[in-house]
């Protein structure tokens, strides 16, 4: 009887922990906004040429919008979408240390593209970076 009580207590504790973690995640996840948005995406290529794109989207996160527009290609990694190509130019880190750095409104982004919420009027930059 005591063994069953311990199992039930342990199961209840696990359920409480799951609920707490879920609540913390929902409370701290990046906020999104509903509806149509217009964002600007600037691609700075390896030769320092710049192309600017205006995207109209209903996507809530940048990665989805970039993929919808065909502006990027990438792989899903441990930290989200890893952009390997932007505007037709590939960055191969394994070859020369090149990658696409993501900036939001002039600040280095702290999340991957598919975890970065977008709002109407946001400006993003994808900068070909070596090192």
mmCIF file of C-alpha atoms in Angstrom:
data_model
loop_
_atom_site.group_PDB
_atom_site.id
_atom_site.type_symbol
_atom_site.label_atom_id
_atom_site.label_comp_id
_atom_site.label_asym_id
_atom_site.label_seq_id
_atom_site.Cartn_x
_atom_site.Cartn_y
_atom_site.Cartn_z
ATOM 1 C CA UNK A 1 0.000 0.000 0.000
ATOM 2 C CA UNK A 2 2.819 2.404 0.902
ATOM 3 C CA UNK A 3 4.490 1.635 -2.437
ATOM 4 C CA UNK A 4 1.378 2.665 -4.403
ATOM 5 C CA UNK A 5 1.112 5.879 -2.415
ATOM 6 C CA UNK A 6 4.718 6.772 -3.245
ATOM 7 C CA UNK A 7 4.139 6.070 -6.941
ATOM 8 C CA UNK A 8 1.011 8.209 -7.003
ATOM 9 C CA UNK A 9 2.840 10.998 -5.163
ATOM 10 C CA UNK A 10 5.781 10.845 -7.589
ATOM 11 C CA UNK A 11 3.442 10.896 -10.602
ATOM 12 C CA UNK A 12 1.596 13.898 -9.159
ATOM 13 C CA UNK A 13 4.909 15.715 -8.576
ATOM 14 C CA UNK A 14 5.966 15.067 -12.172
ATOM 15 C CA UNK A 15 2.642 16.407 -13.472
ATOM 16 C CA UNK A 16 3.012 19.546 -11.339
ATOM 17 C CA UNK A 17 6.543 20.101 -12.681
ATOM 18 C CA UNK A 18 5.354 19.692 -16.273
ATOM 19 C CA UNK A 19 2.573 22.215 -15.658
ATOM 20 C CA UNK A 20 5.022 24.694 -14.095
ATOM 21 C CA UNK A 21 7.505 24.375 -16.989
ATOM 22 C CA UNK A 22 4.703 24.747 -19.551
ATOM 23 C CA UNK A 23 3.439 27.861 -17.748
ATOM 24 C CA UNK A 24 6.908 29.411 -17.668
ATOM 25 C CA UNK A 25 7.437 28.662 -21.361
ATOM 26 C CA UNK A 26 4.100 30.204 -22.381
ATOM 27 C CA UNK A 27 4.740 33.262 -20.193
ATOM 28 C CA UNK A 28 8.235 33.932 -21.556
ATOM 29 C CA UNK A 29 8.001 32.949 -25.223
ATOM 30 C CA UNK A 30 8.438 35.769 -27.749
ATOM 31 C CA UNK A 31 5.205 37.631 -28.431
ATOM 32 C CA UNK A 32 3.712 37.693 -31.906
ATOM 33 C CA UNK A 33 1.001 39.803 -33.479
ATOM 34 C CA UNK A 34 -1.881 38.590 -35.611
ATOM 35 C CA UNK A 35 -2.739 39.655 -39.143
ATOM 36 C CA UNK A 36 -0.911 40.817 -42.228
ATOM 37 C CA UNK A 37 2.519 42.383 -41.830
ATOM 38 C CA UNK A 38 4.977 44.109 -44.084
ATOM 39 C CA UNK A 39 8.645 43.644 -43.242
ATOM 40 C CA UNK A 40 11.872 44.684 -44.916
ATOM 41 C CA UNK A 41 14.712 42.213 -45.364
ATOM 42 C CA UNK A 42 18.129 43.453 -46.405
ATOM 43 C CA UNK A 43 20.622 40.876 -47.683
ATOM 44 C CA UNK A 44 24.278 41.928 -47.498
ATOM 45 C CA UNK A 45 26.243 39.583 -49.742
ATOM 46 C CA UNK A 46 29.834 38.426 -49.403
ATOM 47 C CA UNK A 47 30.938 40.997 -51.996
ATOM 48 C CA UNK A 48 29.208 43.671 -49.845
ATOM 49 C CA UNK A 49 26.461 44.257 -52.416
ATOM 50 C CA UNK A 50 23.055 44.850 -50.827
ATOM 51 C CA UNK A 51 19.598 43.799 -51.982
ATOM 52 C CA UNK A 52 16.493 44.911 -50.156
ATOM 53 C CA UNK A 53 13.233 42.976 -50.201
ATOM 54 C CA UNK A 54 9.787 43.975 -48.988
ATOM 55 C CA UNK A 55 7.771 41.001 -47.763
ATOM 56 C CA UNK A 56 4.027 40.937 -47.161
ATOM 57 C CA UNK A 57 3.124 38.009 -44.932
ATOM 58 C CA UNK A 58 0.729 36.590 -42.375
ATOM 59 C CA UNK A 59 3.558 34.547 -40.830
ATOM 60 C CA UNK A 60 4.175 35.100 -37.130
ATOM 61 C CA UNK A 61 7.884 34.233 -37.208
ATOM 62 C CA UNK A 62 10.659 35.393 -39.523
ATOM 63 C CA UNK A 63 11.853 31.963 -40.629
ATOM 64 C CA UNK A 64 8.442 31.074 -42.020
ATOM 65 C CA UNK A 65 8.203 34.401 -43.887
ATOM 66 C CA UNK A 66 11.703 34.047 -45.379
ATOM 67 C CA UNK A 67 11.014 30.491 -46.523
ATOM 68 C CA UNK A 68 7.613 31.496 -47.997
ATOM 69 C CA UNK A 69 9.290 34.256 -50.016
ATOM 70 C CA UNK A 70 12.041 31.906 -51.194
ATOM 71 C CA UNK A 71 14.699 34.260 -49.808
ATOM 72 C CA UNK A 72 16.518 31.622 -47.782
ATOM 73 C CA UNK A 73 17.298 27.954 -47.551
ATOM 74 C CA UNK A 74 18.467 26.251 -44.430
ATOM 75 C CA UNK A 75 18.559 23.304 -42.113
ATOM 76 C CA UNK A 76 16.781 22.688 -38.835
ATOM 77 C CA UNK A 77 19.359 22.426 -36.083
ATOM 78 C CA UNK A 78 19.434 22.209 -32.319
ATOM 79 C CA UNK A 79 18.805 25.963 -32.070
ATOM 80 C CA UNK A 80 16.253 26.327 -34.869
ATOM 81 C CA UNK A 81 16.582 27.238 -38.540
ATOM 82 C CA UNK A 82 20.225 27.545 -39.597
ATOM 83 C CA UNK A 83 20.266 29.682 -42.757
ATOM 84 C CA UNK A 84 22.695 28.272 -45.303
ATOM 85 C CA UNK A 85 21.656 30.362 -48.310
ATOM 86 C CA UNK A 86 20.194 33.849 -48.716
ATOM 87 C CA UNK A 87 19.198 35.453 -52.015
ATOM 88 C CA UNK A 88 20.958 32.642 -53.887
ATOM 89 C CA UNK A 89 24.326 32.929 -52.093
ATOM 90 C CA UNK A 90 25.533 30.060 -49.924
ATOM 91 C CA UNK A 91 27.546 30.424 -46.743
ATOM 92 C CA UNK A 92 29.411 27.243 -45.849
ATOM 93 C CA UNK A 93 30.834 27.464 -42.355
ATOM 94 C CA UNK A 94 32.749 24.198 -42.671
ATOM 95 C CA UNK A 95 34.690 25.542 -45.680
ATOM 96 C CA UNK A 96 35.694 29.070 -44.677
ATOM 97 C CA UNK A 97 33.820 29.953 -41.487
ATOM 98 C CA UNK A 98 31.078 31.845 -43.365
ATOM 99 C CA UNK A 99 27.540 32.141 -42.009
ATOM 100 C CA UNK A 100 24.492 34.384 -42.311
ATOM 101 C CA UNK A 101 24.259 36.718 -39.321
ATOM 102 C CA UNK A 102 20.735 37.895 -38.515
ATOM 103 C CA UNK A 103 20.022 41.436 -37.340
ATOM 104 C CA UNK A 104 16.672 42.869 -36.260
ATOM 105 C CA UNK A 105 16.277 46.652 -36.393
ATOM 106 C CA UNK A 106 20.080 47.007 -36.402
ATOM 107 C CA UNK A 107 20.676 44.735 -33.382
ATOM 108 C CA UNK A 108 22.217 41.269 -33.557
ATOM 109 C CA UNK A 109 19.319 38.805 -33.189
ATOM 110 C CA UNK A 110 19.320 36.660 -30.074
ATOM 111 C CA UNK A 111 17.146 33.895 -31.562
ATOM 112 C CA UNK A 112 17.127 31.857 -34.744
ATOM 113 C CA UNK A 113 14.992 33.116 -37.615
ATOM 114 C CA UNK A 114 12.189 30.651 -36.925
ATOM 115 C CA UNK A 115 12.020 31.794 -33.289
ATOM 116 C CA UNK A 116 12.087 35.534 -34.074
ATOM 117 C CA UNK A 117 8.581 37.038 -33.987
ATOM 118 C CA UNK A 118 7.754 39.630 -36.622
ATOM 119 C CA UNK A 119 5.653 42.746 -36.386
ATOM 120 C CA UNK A 120 4.481 45.131 -39.062
ATOM 121 C CA UNK A 121 7.312 47.443 -40.088
ATOM 122 C CA UNK A 122 10.210 45.349 -38.736
ATOM 123 C CA UNK A 123 13.525 45.582 -40.562
ATOM 124 C CA UNK A 124 15.833 42.568 -40.735
ATOM 125 C CA UNK A 125 19.297 42.120 -42.191
ATOM 126 C CA UNK A 126 20.992 38.917 -43.251
ATOM 127 C CA UNK A 127 24.709 39.646 -43.433
ATOM 128 C CA UNK A 128 27.230 37.286 -44.983
ATOM 129 C CA UNK A 129 29.841 36.985 -42.240
ATOM 130 C CA UNK A 130 33.176 35.171 -42.089
ATOM 131 C CA UNK A 131 34.652 34.148 -38.756
#
